[in-house]
XYZ file of C-alpha atoms in Angstrom:
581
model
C 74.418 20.532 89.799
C 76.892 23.628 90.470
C 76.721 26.555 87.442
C 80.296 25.249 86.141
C 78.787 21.974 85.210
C 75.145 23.449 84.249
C 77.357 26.078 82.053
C 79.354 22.791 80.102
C 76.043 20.982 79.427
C 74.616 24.297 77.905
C 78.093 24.241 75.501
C 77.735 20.915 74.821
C 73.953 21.417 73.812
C 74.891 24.662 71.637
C 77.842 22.056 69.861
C 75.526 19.406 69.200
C 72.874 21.848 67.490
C 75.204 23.503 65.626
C 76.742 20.435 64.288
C 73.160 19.323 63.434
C 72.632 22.591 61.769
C 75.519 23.273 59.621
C 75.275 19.606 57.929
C 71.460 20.129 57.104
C 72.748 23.043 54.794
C 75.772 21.053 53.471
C 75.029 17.791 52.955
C 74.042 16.815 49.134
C 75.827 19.974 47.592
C 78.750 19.274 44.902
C 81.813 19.328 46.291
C 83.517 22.557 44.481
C 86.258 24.960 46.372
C 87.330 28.399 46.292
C 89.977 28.463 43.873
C 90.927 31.742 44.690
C 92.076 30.196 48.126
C 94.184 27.461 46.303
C 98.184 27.531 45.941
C 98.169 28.808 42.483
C 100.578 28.731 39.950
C 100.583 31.252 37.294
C 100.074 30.285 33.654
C 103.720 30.064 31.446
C 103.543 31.622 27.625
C 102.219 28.720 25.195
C 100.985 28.289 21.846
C 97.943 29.267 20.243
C 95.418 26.766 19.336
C 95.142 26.780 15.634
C 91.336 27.550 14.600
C 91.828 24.771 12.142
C 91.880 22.003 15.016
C 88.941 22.957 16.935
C 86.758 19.925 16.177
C 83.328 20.053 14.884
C 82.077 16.394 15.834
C 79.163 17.900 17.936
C 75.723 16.563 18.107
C 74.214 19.275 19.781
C 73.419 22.818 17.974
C 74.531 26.106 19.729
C 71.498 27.410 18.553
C 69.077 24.849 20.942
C 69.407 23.196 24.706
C 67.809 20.173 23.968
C 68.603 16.636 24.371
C 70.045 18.059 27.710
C 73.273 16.000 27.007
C 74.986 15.835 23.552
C 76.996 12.380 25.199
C 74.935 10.444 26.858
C 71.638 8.192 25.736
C 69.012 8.176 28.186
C 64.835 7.716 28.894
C 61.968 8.058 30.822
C 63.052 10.879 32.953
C 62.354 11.332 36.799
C 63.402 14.127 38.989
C 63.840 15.629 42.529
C 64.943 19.336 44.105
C 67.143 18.754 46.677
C 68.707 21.664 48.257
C 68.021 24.123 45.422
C 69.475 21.812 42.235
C 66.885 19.370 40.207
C 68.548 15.552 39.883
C 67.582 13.839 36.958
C 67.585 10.669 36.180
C 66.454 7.713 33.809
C 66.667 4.767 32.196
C 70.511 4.076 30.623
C 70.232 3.735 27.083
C 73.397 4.336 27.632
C 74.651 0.501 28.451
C 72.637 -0.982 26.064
C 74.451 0.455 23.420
C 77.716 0.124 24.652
C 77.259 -3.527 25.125
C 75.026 -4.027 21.981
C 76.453 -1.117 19.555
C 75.113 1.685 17.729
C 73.630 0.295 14.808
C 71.221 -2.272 16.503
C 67.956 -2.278 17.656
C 67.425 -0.989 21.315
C 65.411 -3.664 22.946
C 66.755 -2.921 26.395
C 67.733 -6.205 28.150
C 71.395 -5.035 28.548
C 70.132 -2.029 30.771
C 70.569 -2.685 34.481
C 71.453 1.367 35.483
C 70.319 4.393 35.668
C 71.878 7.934 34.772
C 72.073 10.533 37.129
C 72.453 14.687 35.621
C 72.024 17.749 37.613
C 71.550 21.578 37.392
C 70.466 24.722 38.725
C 69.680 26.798 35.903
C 68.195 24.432 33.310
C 70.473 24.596 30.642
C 73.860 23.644 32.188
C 73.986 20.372 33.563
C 76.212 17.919 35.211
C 76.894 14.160 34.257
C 77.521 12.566 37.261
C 77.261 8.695 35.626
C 75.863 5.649 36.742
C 74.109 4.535 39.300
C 74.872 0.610 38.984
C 71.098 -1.349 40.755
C 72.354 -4.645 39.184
C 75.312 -4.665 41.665
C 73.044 -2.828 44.432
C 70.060 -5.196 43.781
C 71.902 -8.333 42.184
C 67.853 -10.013 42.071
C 66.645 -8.044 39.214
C 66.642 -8.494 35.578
C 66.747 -4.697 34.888
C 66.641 -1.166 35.813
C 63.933 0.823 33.604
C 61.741 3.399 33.714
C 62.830 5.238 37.425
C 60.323 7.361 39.872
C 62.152 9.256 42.368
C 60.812 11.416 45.955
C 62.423 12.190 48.977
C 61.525 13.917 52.588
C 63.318 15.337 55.848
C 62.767 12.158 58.402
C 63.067 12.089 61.681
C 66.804 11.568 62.079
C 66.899 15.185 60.388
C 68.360 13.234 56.988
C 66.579 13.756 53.855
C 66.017 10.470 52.519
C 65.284 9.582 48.654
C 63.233 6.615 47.280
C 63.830 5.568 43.816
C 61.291 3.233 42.151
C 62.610 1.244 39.211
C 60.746 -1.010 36.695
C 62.729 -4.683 36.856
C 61.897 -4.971 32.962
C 57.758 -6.017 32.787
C 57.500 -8.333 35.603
C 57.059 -5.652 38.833
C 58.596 -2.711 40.572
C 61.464 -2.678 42.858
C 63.277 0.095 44.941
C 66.437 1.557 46.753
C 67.331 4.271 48.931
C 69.258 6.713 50.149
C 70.164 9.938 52.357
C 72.027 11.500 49.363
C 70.852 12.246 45.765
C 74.032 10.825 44.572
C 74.106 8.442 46.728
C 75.242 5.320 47.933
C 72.232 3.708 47.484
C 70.794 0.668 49.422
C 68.469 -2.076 48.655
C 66.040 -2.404 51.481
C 64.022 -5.215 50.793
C 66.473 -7.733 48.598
C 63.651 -8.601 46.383
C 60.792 -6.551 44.519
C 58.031 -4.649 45.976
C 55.407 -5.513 43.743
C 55.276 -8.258 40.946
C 52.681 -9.458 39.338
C 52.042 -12.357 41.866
C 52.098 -9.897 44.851
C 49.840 -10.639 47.677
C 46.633 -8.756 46.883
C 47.338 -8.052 43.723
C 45.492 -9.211 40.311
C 44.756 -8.849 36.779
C 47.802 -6.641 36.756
C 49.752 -8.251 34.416
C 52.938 -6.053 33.959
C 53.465 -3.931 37.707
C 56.163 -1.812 36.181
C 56.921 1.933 34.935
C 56.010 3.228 38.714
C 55.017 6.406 39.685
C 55.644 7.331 43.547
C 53.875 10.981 45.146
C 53.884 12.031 48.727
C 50.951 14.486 49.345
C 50.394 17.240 51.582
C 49.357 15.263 54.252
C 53.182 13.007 53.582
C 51.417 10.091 52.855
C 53.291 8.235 49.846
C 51.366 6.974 46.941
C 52.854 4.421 43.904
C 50.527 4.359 40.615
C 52.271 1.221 37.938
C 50.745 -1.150 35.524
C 50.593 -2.111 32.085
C 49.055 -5.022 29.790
C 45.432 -6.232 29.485
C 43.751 -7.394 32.661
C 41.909 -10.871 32.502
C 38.876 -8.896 31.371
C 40.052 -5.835 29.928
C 39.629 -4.404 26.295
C 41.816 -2.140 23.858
C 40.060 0.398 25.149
C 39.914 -0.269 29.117
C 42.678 -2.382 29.420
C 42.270 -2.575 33.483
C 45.641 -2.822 34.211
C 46.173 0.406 36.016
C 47.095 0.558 39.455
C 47.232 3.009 42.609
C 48.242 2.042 46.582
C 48.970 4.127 49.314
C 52.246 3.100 50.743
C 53.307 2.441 54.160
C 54.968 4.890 56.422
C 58.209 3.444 55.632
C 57.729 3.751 51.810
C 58.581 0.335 51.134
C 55.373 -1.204 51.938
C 51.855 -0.589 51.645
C 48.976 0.901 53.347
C 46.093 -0.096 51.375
C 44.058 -2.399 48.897
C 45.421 -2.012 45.226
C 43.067 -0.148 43.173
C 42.396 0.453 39.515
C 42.743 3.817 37.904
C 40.220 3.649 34.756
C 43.029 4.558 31.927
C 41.661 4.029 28.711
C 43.859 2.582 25.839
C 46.896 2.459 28.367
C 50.135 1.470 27.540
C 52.283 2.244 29.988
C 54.790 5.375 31.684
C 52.804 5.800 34.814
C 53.324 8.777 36.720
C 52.053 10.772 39.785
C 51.774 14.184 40.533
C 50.031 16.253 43.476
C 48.807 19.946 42.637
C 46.647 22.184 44.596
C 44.822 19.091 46.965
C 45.001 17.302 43.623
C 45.910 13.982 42.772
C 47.373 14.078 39.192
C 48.119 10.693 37.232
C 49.576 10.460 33.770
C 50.258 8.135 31.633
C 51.088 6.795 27.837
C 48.439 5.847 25.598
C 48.666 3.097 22.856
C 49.382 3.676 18.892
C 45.677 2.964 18.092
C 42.845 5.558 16.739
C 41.318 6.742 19.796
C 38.618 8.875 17.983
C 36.960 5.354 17.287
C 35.407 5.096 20.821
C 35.890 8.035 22.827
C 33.545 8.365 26.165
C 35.137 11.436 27.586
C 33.927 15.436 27.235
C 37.444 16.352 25.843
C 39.257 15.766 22.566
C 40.392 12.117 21.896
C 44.386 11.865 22.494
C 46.557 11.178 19.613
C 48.689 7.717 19.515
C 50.798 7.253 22.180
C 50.603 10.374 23.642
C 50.767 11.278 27.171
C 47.085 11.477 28.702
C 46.224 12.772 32.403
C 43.399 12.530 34.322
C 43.064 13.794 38.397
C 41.100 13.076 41.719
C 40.776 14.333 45.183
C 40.096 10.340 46.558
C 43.175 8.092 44.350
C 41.785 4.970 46.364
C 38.176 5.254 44.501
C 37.907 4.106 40.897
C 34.926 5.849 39.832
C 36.016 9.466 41.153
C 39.061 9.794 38.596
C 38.703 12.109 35.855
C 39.743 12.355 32.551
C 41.212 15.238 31.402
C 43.007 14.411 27.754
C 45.911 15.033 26.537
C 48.874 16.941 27.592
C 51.910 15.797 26.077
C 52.116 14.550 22.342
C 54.219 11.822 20.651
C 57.516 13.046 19.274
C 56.675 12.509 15.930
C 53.739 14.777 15.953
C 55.877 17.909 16.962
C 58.845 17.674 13.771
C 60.800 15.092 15.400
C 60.997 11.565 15.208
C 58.349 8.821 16.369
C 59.151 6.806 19.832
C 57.570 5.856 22.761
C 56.701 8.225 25.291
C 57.711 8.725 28.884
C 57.431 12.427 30.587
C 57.512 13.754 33.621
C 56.045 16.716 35.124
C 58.091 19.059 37.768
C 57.753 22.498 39.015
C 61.375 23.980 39.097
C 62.222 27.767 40.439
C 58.799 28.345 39.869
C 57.912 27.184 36.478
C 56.631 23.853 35.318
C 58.475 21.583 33.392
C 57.898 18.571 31.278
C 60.875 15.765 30.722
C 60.780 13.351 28.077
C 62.565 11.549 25.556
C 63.110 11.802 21.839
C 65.495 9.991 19.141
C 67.363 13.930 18.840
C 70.738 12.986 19.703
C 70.695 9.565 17.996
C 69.508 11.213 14.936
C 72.453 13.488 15.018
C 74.817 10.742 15.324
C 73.391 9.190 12.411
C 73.307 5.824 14.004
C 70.328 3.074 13.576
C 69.629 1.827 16.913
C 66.461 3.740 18.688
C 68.707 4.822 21.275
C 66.856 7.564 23.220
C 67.949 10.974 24.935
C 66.674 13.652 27.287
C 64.825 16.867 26.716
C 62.758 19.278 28.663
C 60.746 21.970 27.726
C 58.039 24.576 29.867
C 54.694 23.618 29.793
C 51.569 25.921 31.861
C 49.964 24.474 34.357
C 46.812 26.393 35.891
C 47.422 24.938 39.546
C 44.103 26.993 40.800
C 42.343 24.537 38.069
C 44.614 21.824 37.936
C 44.597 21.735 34.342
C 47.647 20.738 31.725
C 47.790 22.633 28.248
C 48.100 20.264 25.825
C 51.996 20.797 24.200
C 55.013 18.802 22.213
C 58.448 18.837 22.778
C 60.888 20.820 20.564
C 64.730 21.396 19.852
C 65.078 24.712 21.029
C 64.136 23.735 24.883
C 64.295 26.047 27.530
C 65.088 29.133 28.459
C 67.911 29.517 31.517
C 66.360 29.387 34.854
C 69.192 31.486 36.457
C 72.520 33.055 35.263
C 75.332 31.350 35.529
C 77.497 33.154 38.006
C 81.742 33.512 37.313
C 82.585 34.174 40.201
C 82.024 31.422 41.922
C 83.425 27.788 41.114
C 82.142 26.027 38.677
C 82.713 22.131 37.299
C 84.524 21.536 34.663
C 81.827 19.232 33.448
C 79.107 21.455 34.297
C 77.913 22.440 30.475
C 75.713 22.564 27.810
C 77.610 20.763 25.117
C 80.670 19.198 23.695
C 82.530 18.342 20.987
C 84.978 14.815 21.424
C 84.447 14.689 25.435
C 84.806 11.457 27.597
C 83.452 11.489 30.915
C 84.981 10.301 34.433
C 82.641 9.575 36.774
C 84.652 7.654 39.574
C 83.756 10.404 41.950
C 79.959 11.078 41.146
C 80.115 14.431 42.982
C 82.861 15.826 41.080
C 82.765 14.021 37.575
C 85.520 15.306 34.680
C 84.788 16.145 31.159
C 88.115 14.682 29.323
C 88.964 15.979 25.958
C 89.383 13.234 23.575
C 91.625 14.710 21.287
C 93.288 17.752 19.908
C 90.315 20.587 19.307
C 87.503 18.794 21.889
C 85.730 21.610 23.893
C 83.171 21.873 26.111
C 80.133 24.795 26.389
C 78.609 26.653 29.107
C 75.323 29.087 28.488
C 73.979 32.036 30.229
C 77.187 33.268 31.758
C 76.750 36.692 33.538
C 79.652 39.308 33.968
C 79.425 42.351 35.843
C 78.816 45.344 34.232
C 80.082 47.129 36.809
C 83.944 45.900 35.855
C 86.236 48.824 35.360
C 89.748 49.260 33.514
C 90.465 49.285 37.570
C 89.797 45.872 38.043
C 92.130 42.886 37.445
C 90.408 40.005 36.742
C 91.907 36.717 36.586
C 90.618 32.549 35.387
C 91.703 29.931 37.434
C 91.331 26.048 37.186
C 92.396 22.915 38.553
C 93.639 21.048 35.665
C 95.090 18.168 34.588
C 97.268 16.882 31.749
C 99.662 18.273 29.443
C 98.509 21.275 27.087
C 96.428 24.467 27.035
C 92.900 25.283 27.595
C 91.881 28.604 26.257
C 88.374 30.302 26.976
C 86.587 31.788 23.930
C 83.949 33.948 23.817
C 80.423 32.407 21.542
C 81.781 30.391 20.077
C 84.740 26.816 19.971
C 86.616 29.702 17.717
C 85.140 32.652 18.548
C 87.360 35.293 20.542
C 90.065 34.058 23.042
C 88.838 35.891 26.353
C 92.018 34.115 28.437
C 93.893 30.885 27.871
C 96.046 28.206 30.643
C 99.313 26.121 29.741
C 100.234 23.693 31.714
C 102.412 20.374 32.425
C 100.793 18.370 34.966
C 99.762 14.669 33.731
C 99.811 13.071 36.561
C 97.959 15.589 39.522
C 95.926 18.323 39.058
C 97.437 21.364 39.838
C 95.746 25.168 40.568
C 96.688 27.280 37.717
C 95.525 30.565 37.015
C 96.310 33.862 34.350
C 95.975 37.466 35.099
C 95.061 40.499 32.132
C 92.204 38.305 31.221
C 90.219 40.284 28.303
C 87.691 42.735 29.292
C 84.443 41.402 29.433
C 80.781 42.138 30.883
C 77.302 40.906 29.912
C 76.366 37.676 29.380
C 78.627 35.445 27.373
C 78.627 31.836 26.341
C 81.941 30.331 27.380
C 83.623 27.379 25.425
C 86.438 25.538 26.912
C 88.994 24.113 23.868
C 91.519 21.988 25.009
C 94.822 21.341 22.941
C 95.386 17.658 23.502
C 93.969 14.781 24.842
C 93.371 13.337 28.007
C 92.609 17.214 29.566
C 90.754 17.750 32.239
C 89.505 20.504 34.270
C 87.861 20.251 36.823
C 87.028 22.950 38.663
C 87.030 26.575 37.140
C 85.999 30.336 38.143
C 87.137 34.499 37.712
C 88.074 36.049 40.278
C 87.831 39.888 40.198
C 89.605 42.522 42.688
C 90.075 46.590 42.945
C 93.674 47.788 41.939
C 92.959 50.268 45.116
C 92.094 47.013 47.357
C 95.369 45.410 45.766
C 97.775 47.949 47.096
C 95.859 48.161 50.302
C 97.648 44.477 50.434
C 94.486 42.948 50.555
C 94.685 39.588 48.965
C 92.924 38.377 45.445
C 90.608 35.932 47.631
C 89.347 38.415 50.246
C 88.678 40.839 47.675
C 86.709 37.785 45.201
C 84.592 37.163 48.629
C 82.954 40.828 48.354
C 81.422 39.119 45.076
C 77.814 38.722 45.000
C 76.724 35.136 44.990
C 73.481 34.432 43.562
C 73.994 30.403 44.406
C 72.870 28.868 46.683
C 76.308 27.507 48.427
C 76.680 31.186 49.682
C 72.972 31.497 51.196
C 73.546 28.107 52.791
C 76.841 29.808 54.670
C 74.670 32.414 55.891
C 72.042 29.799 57.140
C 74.936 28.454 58.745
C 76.383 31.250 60.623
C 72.863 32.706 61.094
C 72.384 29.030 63.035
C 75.646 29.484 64.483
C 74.797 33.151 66.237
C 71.453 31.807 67.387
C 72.937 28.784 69.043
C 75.624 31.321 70.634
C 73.004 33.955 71.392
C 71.053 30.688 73.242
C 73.689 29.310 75.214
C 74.679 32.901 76.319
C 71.108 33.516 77.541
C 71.068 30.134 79.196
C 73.779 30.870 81.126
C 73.189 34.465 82.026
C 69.723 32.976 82.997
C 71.254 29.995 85.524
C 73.748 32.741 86.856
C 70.625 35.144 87.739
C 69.090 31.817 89.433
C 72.467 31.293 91.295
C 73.002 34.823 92.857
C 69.281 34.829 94.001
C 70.035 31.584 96.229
């Protein structure tokens, strides 16, 4: 081969890296663009929204961040990190009381979804919908109760398994390369039910809990009811198998865990070497017959106990409690369902309360998200014992300006509809004169000058105004947008905004109904740079960007230069080789 054709099989080597490359940093990310970069259209004079409007049907309190959503009814929480956001998800309370209304009893049979919300910072979070297993997995007779876990394979994808309880009767999955999304249904049947080959005196094989250890070996803990010889106390019903390399199948006996007074929400964790397995105990008085050196749980609490060998019954250990009912911590009494997830460094626990139903003052036990930090000593791999609360948790990260932002990335709302046909970019929709929506944590520059000219900009659509306030739906109007575009969105943006620095809570209030916006940012330049000629969007991409869409960009070109600097040595290298022949 001559050095022309060596030198084109080197290029063509350096394009197929980098195209490998610059996807592995992409993929998964919501879809947002620079705004400042958009053909924008500058805001017209418009009138004032009258204070008197601003609606106050809110079921969420400025004062706390939990249930996470102040819309949506949802349970038994699962989670996954996938390129630096957490994806939540859980059982859709949602659809039962849509189809069965708010004043009856949940009992669940409508449910055959799961919800999907996402953040970065912990307080903020996106609604991206539905994900719809009874038209993925027509077979089952619902969608409960979801486990989720993912890892790089060797096509260089990240693939995610989510585990679903299909009602009491067993445990069935679906997949995908995309935390959104689509998803598949690789077996077209369950993966364990109660008559599964190898499988006994397991009556109920649901509320899974998957875990792939150190070694990425996959593990699935599930089971509920009274085995054929089990008591109150040691039902027998708990199970653990190690699953197959494709994590659809499995790679070993089933094997009880020794969960005393179980009642269900299985769930796996592995910390430190550790195996970790939690689950809910029953309503009864466990002080009665207690055979454990720790404090007795209280009812239906969450209860943990850990190993270093999952596949042997007599080395688990029982640790007590770590997570207490509801009821027992000022709120209401429910079932439990938590799960456990370090996040940015801290440790988290999800669950579920009766919060947001209780605000709406409705009757059915329709159930809703919240999350709160818990301490884990991962040197001892020990829990301490905690409740759940209405204040929540603290911001993980500020939430940056400068950058774009979803419209229906928020903290709450006040008359908001949601439209979820494109999961990665859902819109928040104002339902009426005076709706708004919140955002927390926001962080201005200090460094902003009377030289600066900052500027908001949004795609919007619909036929009104949108005006930013400052703490509060009618605190003080930092900027405002009019606009007459019901049928597209269109790039809109005003100029003088207010000055402002610190950090702020932003509220969106929208004039009318059927507004949306859904993309929105500031975008901040020098009155020197301005004259220079250079333009608003050069100038906003000297901004420091604390996400993580910028730091992928730098991976990106980083990859870029190395592939460059490789395919320049190469041929530099095959050159040498030439002359010396």
């Amino acid at each position: 081969m001559n050095t022309a054709k060596r030198l084109t099989a080197v290029i063509f080597s350096a394009l197929v890296m980098l195209s490998n490359i610059i996807p592995a940093f992409a993929e998964g990310e919501l879809e947002v663009k620079d705004l400042t970069k958009a053909e924008l259209v500058e805001t017209a004079p418009g009138t004032a929204i009258d204070n008197s409007i601003i609606s106050s049907k809110t079921y969420k309190s400025a004062l706390y961040n939990n249930p996470i959503s102040s819309e949506v009814f949802c349970a038994d929480p699962t989670a996954v990190e996938y390129n630096g956001r957490l994806y939540v998800y859980g059982t859709n309370d949602h659809q039962q009381c849509r189809e069965k209304g708010e004043d009856k009893d949940n009992t669940y049979e409508k449910i055959k979804s799961l919800v999907v919300f996402s953040t970065d910072d912990m307080v903020n979070w996106v609604y991206h919908g539905e994900i719809n297993v009874g038209e993925i997995a027509p077979w089952i007779m619902n969608s409960w109760a979801p486990t989720i876990t993912s890892r790089v394979e060797e096509d260089g994808l990240t693939h995610f398994y989510l585990y679903f309880s299909n009602n009491g009767t067993g445990t069935g999955v679906i997949t995908s390369t995309d935390p959104l999304g689509p998803w598949e249904d690789p077996l077209g049947k369950a993966l364990v039910q109660y008559d599964t080959e190898g499988l006994t005196d397991c009556p109920n094989p649901f509320d899974p809990g998957v875990v792939i250890d150190d070694n990425g070996v996959g593990w699935l803990s599930f089971g509920a009811g009274k085995a054929k010889d089990g008591t109150d106390y040691m039902p027998g019903s708990a199970r653990i198998v190690k699953l197959g390399k494709d994590m659809i199948s499995f790679d070993s006996d089933f094997t009880e865990i020794p969960a005393p007074y179980l009642f269900e929400a299985s769930e796996l964790n592995y910390i430190n070497g550790t195996y970790v397995y939690t689950y809910n105990c029953d309503w009864s008085d466990h002080t009665e017959k207690w055979d454990y050196d720790c404090p007795a749980p209280s009812m239906c609490s969450m209860v943990y106990m850990t190993t270093k060998t999952p596949l042997d019954p007599e080395s688990w250990e029982m640790k007590g409690e770590c997570f207490q009912n509801p009821g027992l911590s000022g709120l209401e009494y429910s079932n439990n369902h938590t799960h456990m997830h370090k996040y940015k460094g801290k440790w988290y626990m999800f669950y579920h309360t009766l919060l947001l139903k209780k605000s709406m003052k409705i009757n059915g036990g329709y159930r809703s998200l919240g999350v709160d930090e818990i301490n884990v000593d991962e040197e001892k791999v020990t829990i301490e014992p905690t409740g759940g609360t209405k204040e929540g948790v603290s911001a993980a990260d500020g939430l940056d300006p400068y950058t774009a932002h979803l419209g229906a990335e928020l903290c709450s709302t006040a008359e908001i509809t949601y439209d979820c046909t494109d999961m990665n970019t859902p819109l928040a929709v104002s339902d009426g004169a005076g709706s708004w929506t919140n955002v927390k944590n926001v962080v201005f520059s200090d460094s902003d000058t009377e030289q600066d000219e900052l500027r908001f900009i949004a795609e919007v659509k619909g036929s009104g105004r949108i005006e930013v306030r400052l703490g509060a739906a009618d605190g003080e109007l930092l900027t405002s947008l009019d606009f007459d575009s019901p049928d597209s969105f269109t790039d809109v943006f005003s100029k003088g905004v207010s000055s402002v620095s610190g950090t702020k809570d932003l509220y969106f209030v929208y004039s009318d109904k059927d507004i949306a916006m859904k993309l929105w940012q500031f975008d901040r330049a020098k009155a020197e740079e301005q004259e220079e000629g250079e333009s608003l969007s050069e100038s906003s991409s000297k901004t420091d960007d604390t996400k993580g869409r910028n730091t992928n960009t730098a991976a990106i070109a980083a990859g870029a230069l190395a592939v460059a600097a490789l395919a320049v040595g190469t041929a530099v290298s095959l050159k040498k080789k030439r002359s010396h022949k």
